[in-house]
């Protein structure tokens, strides 16, 4: 292809002349006009895809239709004008050289597969005040994205939106995110950090078995998902208004060593922290009333203090844990089941003179417990 005297390789109009396009010898494909709604299977600029390294969409253009730049393998840069509101299905799919994209403030919808297969795409940024509401199915699937922090207005992440993003390390879903559909992060084998904000109401999947996960912050009102067998998970923060650490939430998280609970938790579910062997310190929140079966089974906890609110400690709650010292600063719980401390050898301290600590309460509960008043 030989450019003309002005360095233009090709040019033309689209959508009944309302869109003008031009490709120059420096590889820049420029679009000007006031609409971009006309969709086609054969866009004229696609014939020059091997020469295109940058696309610039000027202000005034609203929508970019499906597949308009699909498979432009040499495309490295994209500029989207502030008027762009919608990116159609697969607009930049398989553009394997794109590394960074900034989405304009007016963008409201990322359609399915819009950046699917963009293996070099590392960074997605959002202009201040970005109006993005939804990330469509497979929108970033199999891309090289490393970090995703949801803009404030984002509400939903659709099925498989980030599936197969093996380079994805950090996800922050705060702001208005309320729905995370099934498979949204399936196959994200490098995911290390997750923040779930207070607006999250639905998570279709768990994060079970994400073995690269290191830290989790949960500020939802209901946890909605588990992190079972996340064997590298070391730090957990539980905030928001959750009232229960749900059953099996962190079962088998053998590297978990720090749990900070800021939420008004009043119940710890069955096997919630079972086999967290690196968990040597744990503060039971003051509001907790019930500790369910196996909740701390096989943990590394050496010392535990039961707040006065605790009324029930159920079957095997601390069985085969590393407990050596147990403190009850208040009245005796209403129920401690016969195997609550199965396999534990420890000294347990209770308040001298508290009439609720009768002889029938000073039992072994499946272990070898020495009771001392203090």
Short mmCIF file of C-alpha atoms in Angstrom, two decimals:
data_model
loop_
_atom_site.label_atom_id
_atom_site.label_comp_id
_atom_site.label_asym_id
_atom_site.label_seq_id
_atom_site.Cartn_x
_atom_site.Cartn_y
_atom_site.Cartn_z
CA UNK A 1 0.00 0.00 0.00
CA UNK A 2 1.38 3.37 -1.04
CA UNK A 3 0.12 6.50 0.75
CA UNK A 4 -0.83 9.57 -1.26
CA UNK A 5 0.97 12.90 -1.05
CA UNK A 6 -0.78 13.69 2.24
CA UNK A 7 0.29 10.39 3.77
CA UNK A 8 -3.20 8.89 3.54
CA UNK A 9 -3.39 5.16 2.86
CA UNK A 10 -7.17 4.90 2.69
CA UNK A 11 -10.29 6.86 3.60
CA UNK A 12 -14.04 6.82 3.22
CA UNK A 13 -17.44 7.44 4.76
CA UNK A 14 -19.81 5.24 6.73
CA UNK A 15 -23.40 5.31 7.94
CA UNK A 16 -24.73 7.34 5.01
CA UNK A 17 -21.87 9.77 5.18
CA UNK A 18 -22.28 10.65 8.86
CA UNK A 19 -18.98 8.98 9.72
CA UNK A 20 -15.65 9.76 8.06
CA UNK A 21 -12.68 7.44 8.45
CA UNK A 22 -9.06 7.86 7.42
CA UNK A 23 -5.93 5.73 7.72
CA UNK A 24 -2.58 7.49 7.53
CA UNK A 25 0.88 6.13 6.86
CA UNK A 26 1.81 6.27 10.55
CA UNK A 27 -0.79 3.55 11.23
CA UNK A 28 -3.43 5.82 12.80
CA UNK A 29 -7.04 5.08 11.90
CA UNK A 30 -9.22 8.10 12.71
CA UNK A 31 -13.01 8.35 12.92
CA UNK A 32 -14.98 11.61 13.00
CA UNK A 33 -18.71 12.26 12.86
CA UNK A 34 -21.78 12.17 15.07
CA UNK A 35 -23.02 8.55 15.05
CA UNK A 36 -21.64 5.06 14.67
CA UNK A 37 -24.67 2.81 14.80
CA UNK A 38 -24.47 1.04 11.48
CA UNK A 39 -23.27 -2.52 11.96
CA UNK A 40 -21.80 -4.73 9.25
CA UNK A 41 -19.98 -7.99 8.65
CA UNK A 42 -17.51 -6.26 6.34
CA UNK A 43 -16.16 -2.89 7.41
CA UNK A 44 -14.04 -1.25 4.67
CA UNK A 45 -11.15 -0.43 7.01
CA UNK A 46 -10.72 -4.10 7.90
CA UNK A 47 -8.91 -4.64 4.61
CA UNK A 48 -6.07 -2.50 6.04
CA UNK A 49 -5.93 -4.09 9.51
CA UNK A 50 -2.27 -5.09 9.22
CA UNK A 51 -1.27 -1.41 8.89
CA UNK A 52 -3.34 -0.14 11.82
CA UNK A 53 -1.45 0.47 15.07
CA UNK A 54 -3.70 3.10 16.68
CA UNK A 55 -7.39 3.95 16.56
CA UNK A 56 -8.76 7.37 17.44
CA UNK A 57 -12.51 7.90 17.81
CA UNK A 58 -13.37 11.58 18.04
CA UNK A 59 -15.94 13.27 20.26
CA UNK A 60 -19.42 13.12 18.75
CA UNK A 61 -19.41 9.41 17.99
CA UNK A 62 -21.71 7.54 20.37
CA UNK A 63 -21.63 3.82 19.59
CA UNK A 64 -18.98 1.55 18.16
CA UNK A 65 -20.62 -1.51 16.58
CA UNK A 66 -19.88 -5.17 17.06
CA UNK A 67 -16.65 -6.55 15.65
CA UNK A 68 -15.53 -3.24 14.16
CA UNK A 69 -11.85 -3.87 14.99
CA UNK A 70 -11.85 -7.56 15.83
CA UNK A 71 -8.52 -9.30 15.32
CA UNK A 72 -6.42 -6.21 14.50
CA UNK A 73 -3.22 -7.91 15.61
CA UNK A 74 -0.92 -4.87 15.29
CA UNK A 75 -3.21 -2.47 17.14
CA UNK A 76 -1.38 -1.15 20.22
CA UNK A 77 -3.23 2.04 21.15
CA UNK A 78 -6.84 3.18 21.38
CA UNK A 79 -8.34 6.61 22.05
CA UNK A 80 -12.10 6.79 22.67
CA UNK A 81 -13.77 10.19 22.69
CA UNK A 82 -15.79 11.32 25.68
CA UNK A 83 -19.09 10.87 23.81
CA UNK A 84 -18.67 7.11 23.35
CA UNK A 85 -21.35 5.28 25.35
CA UNK A 86 -21.36 1.73 24.06
CA UNK A 87 -18.80 -0.76 22.80
CA UNK A 88 -20.53 -3.52 20.84
CA UNK A 89 -19.88 -7.24 21.02
CA UNK A 90 -16.29 -8.21 20.32
CA UNK A 91 -15.21 -4.72 19.16
CA UNK A 92 -11.58 -5.32 20.13
CA UNK A 93 -11.66 -9.10 20.50
CA UNK A 94 -8.33 -10.80 19.73
CA UNK A 95 -6.46 -7.51 19.34
CA UNK A 96 -3.44 -9.20 20.83
CA UNK A 97 -1.12 -6.15 20.95
CA UNK A 98 -3.28 -3.71 22.95
CA UNK A 99 -1.71 -3.05 26.35
CA UNK A 100 -3.73 -0.20 27.89
CA UNK A 101 -7.27 1.11 27.44
CA UNK A 102 -8.93 4.12 29.05
CA UNK A 103 -12.72 4.02 29.02
CA UNK A 104 -14.38 7.44 28.74
CA UNK A 105 -16.80 8.90 31.28
CA UNK A 106 -19.81 8.37 29.03
CA UNK A 107 -19.33 4.63 28.61
CA UNK A 108 -22.31 2.77 30.08
CA UNK A 109 -22.04 -0.74 28.72
CA UNK A 110 -19.28 -3.16 27.80
CA UNK A 111 -20.88 -5.76 25.57
CA UNK A 112 -19.95 -9.42 25.45
CA UNK A 113 -16.40 -10.33 24.37
CA UNK A 114 -15.41 -6.70 23.86
CA UNK A 115 -11.77 -7.33 24.90
CA UNK A 116 -11.80 -11.12 24.77
CA UNK A 117 -8.47 -12.63 23.81
CA UNK A 118 -6.55 -9.36 24.15
CA UNK A 119 -3.61 -11.24 25.59
CA UNK A 120 -1.32 -8.19 25.98
CA UNK A 121 -3.96 -6.03 27.66
CA UNK A 122 -2.61 -5.28 31.14
CA UNK A 123 -4.41 -2.13 32.29
CA UNK A 124 -7.98 -0.87 32.01
CA UNK A 125 -8.50 2.65 33.34
CA UNK A 126 -11.68 4.64 33.80
CA UNK A 127 -12.03 8.36 33.15
CA UNK A 128 -13.27 10.37 36.17
CA UNK A 129 -17.02 10.00 36.56
CA UNK A 130 -17.20 6.92 34.36
CA UNK A 131 -20.84 5.77 33.97
CA UNK A 132 -20.11 2.10 33.30
CA UNK A 133 -23.00 0.00 34.62
CA UNK A 134 -22.26 -3.52 33.39
CA UNK A 135 -19.36 -5.66 32.22
CA UNK A 136 -20.77 -8.14 29.70
CA UNK A 137 -20.23 -11.88 29.27
CA UNK A 138 -16.61 -12.77 28.41
CA UNK A 139 -15.83 -9.05 28.15
CA UNK A 140 -12.22 -9.53 29.34
CA UNK A 141 -12.02 -13.31 29.04
CA UNK A 142 -8.57 -14.69 28.20
CA UNK A 143 -7.05 -11.22 28.31
CA UNK A 144 -3.82 -10.23 30.07
CA UNK A 145 -5.47 -7.86 32.54
CA UNK A 146 -3.55 -7.63 35.83
CA UNK A 147 -5.80 -5.46 38.01
CA UNK A 148 -9.47 -4.55 37.99
CA UNK A 149 -10.95 -1.88 40.26
CA UNK A 150 -14.64 -1.29 39.59
CA UNK A 151 -15.73 2.31 38.93
CA UNK A 152 -18.29 3.65 41.41
CA UNK A 153 -21.34 3.17 39.19
CA UNK A 154 -20.67 -0.42 38.10
CA UNK A 155 -23.54 -2.70 39.14
CA UNK A 156 -23.05 -6.08 37.51
CA UNK A 157 -20.34 -8.38 36.26
CA UNK A 158 -21.85 -10.91 33.89
CA UNK A 159 -21.04 -14.58 33.30
CA UNK A 160 -17.41 -15.40 32.55
CA UNK A 161 -16.51 -11.72 32.28
CA UNK A 162 -12.92 -12.37 33.39
CA UNK A 163 -12.72 -16.12 32.83
CA UNK A 164 -9.30 -17.41 31.90
CA UNK A 165 -7.49 -14.22 32.92
CA UNK A 166 -4.49 -16.03 34.35
CA UNK A 167 -2.51 -12.79 34.86
CA UNK A 168 -5.26 -11.15 36.94
CA UNK A 169 -3.88 -10.50 40.42
CA UNK A 170 -6.15 -7.96 42.09
CA UNK A 171 -9.93 -7.39 42.03
CA UNK A 172 -11.70 -4.60 43.92
CA UNK A 173 -15.49 -4.71 43.67
CA UNK A 174 -16.57 -1.76 45.74
CA UNK A 175 -18.87 1.15 44.92
CA UNK A 176 -22.23 -0.04 43.55
CA UNK A 177 -21.36 -3.59 42.44
CA UNK A 178 -24.29 -5.79 43.47
CA UNK A 179 -24.20 -8.86 41.19
CA UNK A 180 -21.37 -11.18 40.20
CA UNK A 181 -22.65 -13.88 37.86
CA UNK A 182 -21.40 -17.46 37.47
CA UNK A 183 -17.90 -18.04 36.15
CA UNK A 184 -17.02 -14.36 36.36
CA UNK A 185 -13.53 -15.20 37.62
CA UNK A 186 -13.23 -18.85 36.67
CA UNK A 187 -9.74 -19.88 35.69
CA UNK A 188 -8.13 -16.76 37.17
CA UNK A 189 -5.32 -18.88 38.53
CA UNK A 190 -3.09 -15.92 39.50
CA UNK A 191 -5.68 -14.05 41.58
CA UNK A 192 -4.09 -12.86 44.84
CA UNK A 193 -6.27 -10.10 46.31
CA UNK A 194 -10.05 -9.66 46.47
CA UNK A 195 -12.18 -6.88 47.95
CA UNK A 196 -15.96 -7.39 48.05
CA UNK A 197 -17.79 -4.15 48.79
CA UNK A 198 -20.90 -3.45 50.85
CA UNK A 199 -23.26 -3.36 47.84
CA UNK A 200 -22.60 -6.94 46.75
CA UNK A 201 -25.84 -8.94 47.06
CA UNK A 202 -25.22 -11.89 44.78
CA UNK A 203 -22.13 -13.95 44.04
CA UNK A 204 -23.06 -16.92 41.86
CA UNK A 205 -19.83 -18.84 42.57
CA UNK A 206 -17.50 -19.43 45.45
CA UNK A 207 -13.76 -18.84 45.32
CA UNK A 208 -13.01 -22.35 46.56
CA UNK A 209 -9.64 -23.70 45.53
CA UNK A 210 -8.12 -20.40 44.37
CA UNK A 211 -4.69 -21.49 45.54
CA UNK A 212 -2.90 -18.23 44.64
CA UNK A 213 -5.23 -16.08 46.76
CA UNK A 214 -3.35 -14.23 49.54
CA UNK A 215 -5.77 -11.67 50.98
CA UNK A 216 -9.53 -11.19 51.14
CA UNK A 217 -11.56 -8.22 52.38
CA UNK A 218 -15.31 -8.76 52.70
CA UNK A 219 -17.63 -5.85 53.44
CA UNK A 220 -20.87 -7.42 52.24
CA UNK A 221 -23.92 -7.72 54.46
CA UNK A 222 -23.97 -11.45 53.73
CA UNK A 223 -20.80 -13.28 52.77
CA UNK A 224 -22.52 -15.22 49.95
CA UNK A 225 -19.47 -17.28 49.00
CA UNK A 226 -16.72 -19.40 50.50
CA UNK A 227 -12.95 -19.57 50.18
CA UNK A 228 -12.51 -23.24 50.99
CA UNK A 229 -9.06 -24.73 50.34
CA UNK A 230 -7.46 -21.44 49.33
CA UNK A 231 -4.16 -22.78 50.58
CA UNK A 232 -2.15 -19.54 50.17
CA UNK A 233 -4.74 -17.27 51.78
CA UNK A 234 -3.04 -15.61 54.76
CA UNK A 235 -5.09 -12.49 55.60
CA UNK A 236 -8.85 -12.00 55.95
CA UNK A 237 -10.80 -8.88 56.92
CA UNK A 238 -14.54 -9.23 57.55
CA UNK A 239 -16.40 -5.94 57.74
CA UNK A 240 -19.81 -4.67 56.71
CA UNK A 241 -22.92 -5.86 58.50
CA UNK A 242 -22.47 -9.62 58.27
CA UNK A 243 -23.86 -11.50 61.27
CA UNK A 244 -22.42 -14.94 60.52
CA UNK A 245 -19.18 -16.39 59.29
CA UNK A 246 -20.87 -18.91 57.06
CA UNK A 247 -20.21 -22.67 57.15
CA UNK A 248 -16.98 -23.81 55.47
CA UNK A 249 -16.05 -20.19 54.70
CA UNK A 250 -12.30 -20.74 55.15
CA UNK A 251 -12.12 -24.50 55.55
CA UNK A 252 -8.67 -25.85 54.74
CA UNK A 253 -7.00 -22.45 54.34
CA UNK A 254 -3.79 -23.80 55.79
CA UNK A 255 -1.79 -20.54 55.44
CA UNK A 256 -4.41 -18.33 57.10
CA UNK A 257 -2.74 -16.52 60.00
CA UNK A 258 -4.62 -13.23 60.39
CA UNK A 259 -8.39 -12.77 60.71
CA UNK A 260 -9.76 -9.33 61.58
CA UNK A 261 -13.50 -9.19 62.22
CA UNK A 262 -15.09 -5.74 62.24
CA UNK A 263 -18.65 -6.85 61.48
CA UNK A 264 -21.28 -7.60 64.18
CA UNK A 265 -20.79 -11.37 63.91
CA UNK A 266 -22.96 -13.35 66.35
CA UNK A 267 -22.45 -16.84 64.93
CA UNK A 268 -19.50 -18.81 63.56
CA UNK A 269 -20.72 -21.46 61.15
CA UNK A 270 -19.87 -25.14 60.90
CA UNK A 271 -16.26 -25.80 59.95
CA UNK A 272 -15.82 -22.10 59.12
CA UNK A 273 -12.11 -22.14 60.03
CA UNK A 274 -11.52 -25.89 60.23
CA UNK A 275 -7.97 -26.99 59.41
CA UNK A 276 -6.60 -23.47 59.28
CA UNK A 277 -3.41 -24.84 60.77
CA UNK A 278 -1.49 -21.53 60.66
CA UNK A 279 -4.20 -19.69 62.58
CA UNK A 280 -2.60 -19.39 66.03
CA UNK A 281 -4.39 -16.26 67.25
CA UNK A 282 -8.09 -15.50 66.99
CA UNK A 283 -10.28 -12.97 68.77
CA UNK A 284 -13.87 -14.11 69.04
CA UNK A 285 -16.06 -11.02 68.53
CA UNK A 286 -17.90 -9.83 71.62
CA UNK A 287 -21.30 -10.38 69.97
CA UNK A 288 -20.81 -14.09 69.21
CA UNK A 289 -23.47 -16.29 70.78
CA UNK A 290 -22.96 -19.58 68.97
CA UNK A 291 -19.91 -21.48 67.78
CA UNK A 292 -21.03 -24.30 65.53
CA UNK A 293 -19.71 -27.82 65.03
CA UNK A 294 -16.11 -28.07 63.87
CA UNK A 295 -15.77 -24.30 63.55
CA UNK A 296 -12.12 -24.30 64.70
CA UNK A 297 -11.31 -27.99 64.27
CA UNK A 298 -7.63 -28.63 63.58
CA UNK A 299 -6.56 -24.99 63.88
CA UNK A 300 -3.29 -23.79 65.35
CA UNK A 301 -5.03 -21.59 67.93
CA UNK A 302 -3.12 -21.84 71.22
CA UNK A 303 -5.22 -19.55 73.40
CA UNK A 304 -8.87 -18.51 73.21
CA UNK A 305 -11.13 -16.23 75.23
CA UNK A 306 -14.88 -16.77 75.08
CA UNK A 307 -16.84 -13.53 75.42
CA UNK A 308 -19.70 -13.47 77.90
CA UNK A 309 -22.21 -13.53 75.03
CA UNK A 310 -21.24 -17.09 74.00
CA UNK A 311 -24.11 -19.45 74.84
CA UNK A 312 -23.33 -22.53 72.75
CA UNK A 313 -20.13 -24.36 71.83
CA UNK A 314 -21.14 -27.31 69.70
CA UNK A 315 -19.79 -30.70 68.61
CA UNK A 316 -16.06 -30.73 67.92
CA UNK A 317 -15.88 -26.94 67.73
CA UNK A 318 -12.19 -27.01 68.77
CA UNK A 319 -11.44 -30.70 68.30
CA UNK A 320 -7.80 -31.57 67.63
CA UNK A 321 -6.79 -27.92 67.75
CA UNK A 322 -3.59 -26.65 69.40
CA UNK A 323 -5.46 -25.09 72.34
CA UNK A 324 -3.48 -24.86 75.57
CA UNK A 325 -5.24 -22.05 77.41
CA UNK A 326 -8.97 -21.31 77.55
CA UNK A 327 -10.55 -18.30 79.26
CA UNK A 328 -14.18 -17.80 80.30
CA UNK A 329 -14.39 -14.32 81.86
CA UNK A 330 -18.18 -14.43 82.32
CA UNK A 331 -20.96 -16.87 83.12
CA UNK A 332 -20.88 -20.45 81.90
CA UNK A 333 -22.33 -21.04 78.42
CA UNK A 334 -25.73 -22.70 78.35
CA UNK A 335 -24.40 -25.56 76.23
CA UNK A 336 -20.95 -27.04 75.71
CA UNK A 337 -21.37 -30.36 73.92
CA UNK A 338 -19.59 -33.49 75.09
CA UNK A 339 -16.96 -33.39 72.30
CA UNK A 340 -16.49 -29.63 71.94
CA UNK A 341 -12.78 -29.94 72.93
CA UNK A 342 -12.16 -33.45 71.63
CA UNK A 343 -8.43 -34.23 71.57
CA UNK A 344 -7.46 -31.00 73.37
CA UNK A 345 -5.20 -30.84 76.44
CA UNK A 346 -5.55 -27.42 78.03
CA UNK A 347 -6.04 -25.38 81.17
CA UNK A 348 -9.34 -23.52 81.34
CA UNK A 349 -9.88 -20.52 83.61
CA UNK A 350 -13.27 -19.40 84.90
CA UNK A 351 -14.33 -16.62 87.32
CA UNK A 352 -14.17 -17.65 90.96
CA UNK A 353 -17.42 -17.06 92.79
CA UNK A 354 -19.58 -17.11 89.65
CA UNK A 355 -22.49 -19.37 90.59
CA UNK A 356 -23.11 -20.51 87.01
CA UNK A 357 -19.90 -22.53 87.07
CA UNK A 358 -21.30 -25.62 88.74
CA UNK A 359 -19.55 -29.01 88.89
CA UNK A 360 -21.47 -30.28 85.88
CA UNK A 361 -19.90 -27.50 83.80
CA UNK A 362 -16.31 -28.37 84.75
CA UNK A 363 -15.95 -31.33 82.40
CA UNK A 364 -13.37 -32.54 79.86
CA UNK A 365 -15.70 -32.23 76.85
CA UNK A 366 -13.82 -34.91 74.97
CA UNK A 367 -10.36 -33.65 75.85
CA UNK A 368 -8.22 -33.29 78.95
CA UNK A 369 -9.27 -29.97 80.51
CA UNK A 370 -7.90 -28.73 83.83
CA UNK A 371 -10.28 -26.18 85.36
CA UNK A 372 -8.90 -23.38 87.53
CA UNK A 373 -10.84 -20.52 89.15
CA UNK A 374 -9.36 -17.04 88.96
#
